[in-house]
Amino acid sequence: MPPAPATLLGAGLIGFLGYGVSLTLFVLALRHLGTARTGAYFSTAPFIGGAVAVVLFGEPITARLLGAALLMAIGIALYLLERHEHAHVHEKLAHEHAHTHDEHHQHAHAPDDPPGEPHVHAHRHTRLAHRHPHYPDLHHRHEHAG
């Protein structure tokens, strides 16, 4: 006997959120945050699931769970509190991705480029030397002296 329609709908919704939306957010995070930072943030998912189990299902709060929570909180805090700023150079680059016109995206549009922001079209970055806080993301791939 096939599952009830409500069961199928529920399973489909869980799959959509747990795989579809989650995977999309993961790929976007890889692009904007970098691999290490994305991995650290997404590694909190099992812990969040455990915390939900404590609240919803009355699972016990153990010393191991509290220790894991403390270590996870310290790791995430280190990432969130990190400040990385130095003078750096962006070399000329031509590529296509969703963007808004910020310090890294100063370019003219052709008549067939999409209106509004954010938008996607092929564009060129001129060489840019500047200083601002940043993470290793799509526009900040450079070596560090040291």
XYZ file of C-alpha atoms in Angstrom:
146
model
C 0.000 0.000 0.000
C 1.488 3.387 -0.964
C 2.051 6.032 1.718
C -0.673 8.567 2.426
C -0.506 11.811 0.391
C 0.297 13.794 3.557
C 3.259 11.490 4.254
C 4.542 11.880 0.699
C 4.156 15.663 0.892
C 5.965 15.776 4.235
C 8.817 13.618 2.940
C 9.076 15.771 -0.187
C 9.208 18.962 1.893
C 11.916 17.541 4.138
C 13.924 16.479 1.077
C 13.474 19.876 -0.558
C 14.674 21.728 2.531
C 17.253 19.198 3.728
C 18.888 18.616 0.367
C 17.745 21.178 -2.184
C 17.811 24.396 -0.185
C 20.700 23.266 1.996
C 22.866 22.332 -0.992
C 22.076 25.607 -2.743
C 23.051 27.591 0.366
C 26.212 25.500 0.719
C 27.329 26.249 -2.853
C 26.598 29.964 -2.417
C 28.531 29.965 0.842
C 31.502 28.279 -0.841
C 31.573 31.103 -3.366
C 31.206 33.946 -0.888
C 32.858 32.660 2.292
C 35.484 30.231 1.066
C 35.865 26.514 1.671
C 37.193 26.467 5.242
C 34.727 29.013 6.609
C 31.790 27.311 4.857
C 32.836 23.904 6.172
C 33.061 25.258 9.711
C 29.627 26.864 9.598
C 27.911 23.887 7.972
C 29.582 21.487 10.420
C 27.289 22.917 13.102
C 24.276 21.200 11.474
C 24.558 17.909 13.449
C 24.938 19.833 16.691
C 21.886 21.939 15.876
C 19.996 18.708 15.165
C 21.076 17.383 18.570
C 19.907 20.578 20.266
C 16.531 20.267 18.525
C 16.282 16.659 19.771
C 16.842 17.888 23.337
C 14.055 20.456 23.000
C 11.517 18.458 20.975
C 12.104 14.901 22.179
C 13.397 15.396 25.720
C 16.793 13.867 25.005
C 19.132 14.201 27.993
C 21.625 17.035 28.292
C 24.935 15.301 28.950
C 28.423 16.517 29.798
C 29.533 15.345 26.358
C 26.817 17.443 24.679
C 27.727 20.519 26.755
C 31.434 20.033 25.997
C 30.686 19.734 22.288
C 28.520 22.868 22.453
C 31.318 24.798 24.132
C 33.927 23.701 21.586
C 31.572 24.435 18.676
C 30.787 27.890 20.090
C 34.487 28.685 20.517
C 35.272 27.600 16.949
C 32.460 29.636 15.422
C 33.326 32.647 17.613
C 36.919 32.538 16.352
C 35.668 32.746 12.770
C 33.135 35.466 13.502
C 35.613 37.615 15.440
C 38.417 37.279 12.888
C 39.518 40.580 11.394
C 41.600 40.398 8.239
C 42.615 43.648 6.606
C 45.633 44.648 4.594
C 46.514 46.403 1.387
C 46.036 44.030 -1.523
C 45.808 44.054 -5.289
C 43.088 42.578 -7.456
C 44.504 41.784 -10.876
C 42.469 42.279 -14.047
C 39.768 39.651 -14.311
C 36.917 38.836 -16.673
C 34.108 36.597 -15.426
C 30.369 36.278 -14.899
C 28.463 36.052 -11.622
C 25.639 37.709 -9.708
C 26.794 41.069 -8.364
C 25.802 44.547 -7.287
C 27.768 47.645 -8.157
C 30.115 47.921 -5.208
C 33.787 48.796 -4.894
C 34.724 45.701 -6.911
C 32.113 46.116 -9.637
C 32.476 49.481 -11.306
C 31.719 48.953 -14.967
C 29.456 50.216 -17.709
C 26.588 48.140 -19.030
C 25.790 47.192 -22.584
C 22.217 47.737 -23.797
C 21.443 44.020 -23.498
C 22.737 43.659 -19.892
C 19.985 42.990 -17.355
C 18.610 45.958 -15.390
C 18.442 46.190 -11.598
C 20.661 44.706 -8.911
C 21.823 42.128 -8.234
C 22.212 41.024 -11.814
C 24.329 38.586 -13.826
C 26.390 39.335 -16.907
C 29.951 38.947 -18.115
C 32.085 41.835 -16.894
C 35.712 42.853 -16.513
C 37.442 44.040 -13.396
C 40.280 46.487 -13.864
C 43.359 46.189 -11.663
C 42.476 47.553 -8.226
C 44.776 48.206 -5.265
C 43.048 49.024 -2.004
C 42.658 48.152 1.674
C 39.545 46.926 3.455
C 38.445 44.075 5.728
C 37.856 40.907 3.713
C 37.699 37.137 3.738
C 39.093 34.770 1.112
C 36.118 34.978 -1.243
C 35.550 35.223 -4.996
C 37.315 38.599 -5.202
C 39.999 38.072 -2.580
C 42.268 35.303 -3.793
C 45.798 36.430 -3.050
C 48.957 35.291 -1.349
C 50.046 36.693 2.006
C 53.594 37.725 2.804
C 55.099 36.102 5.782
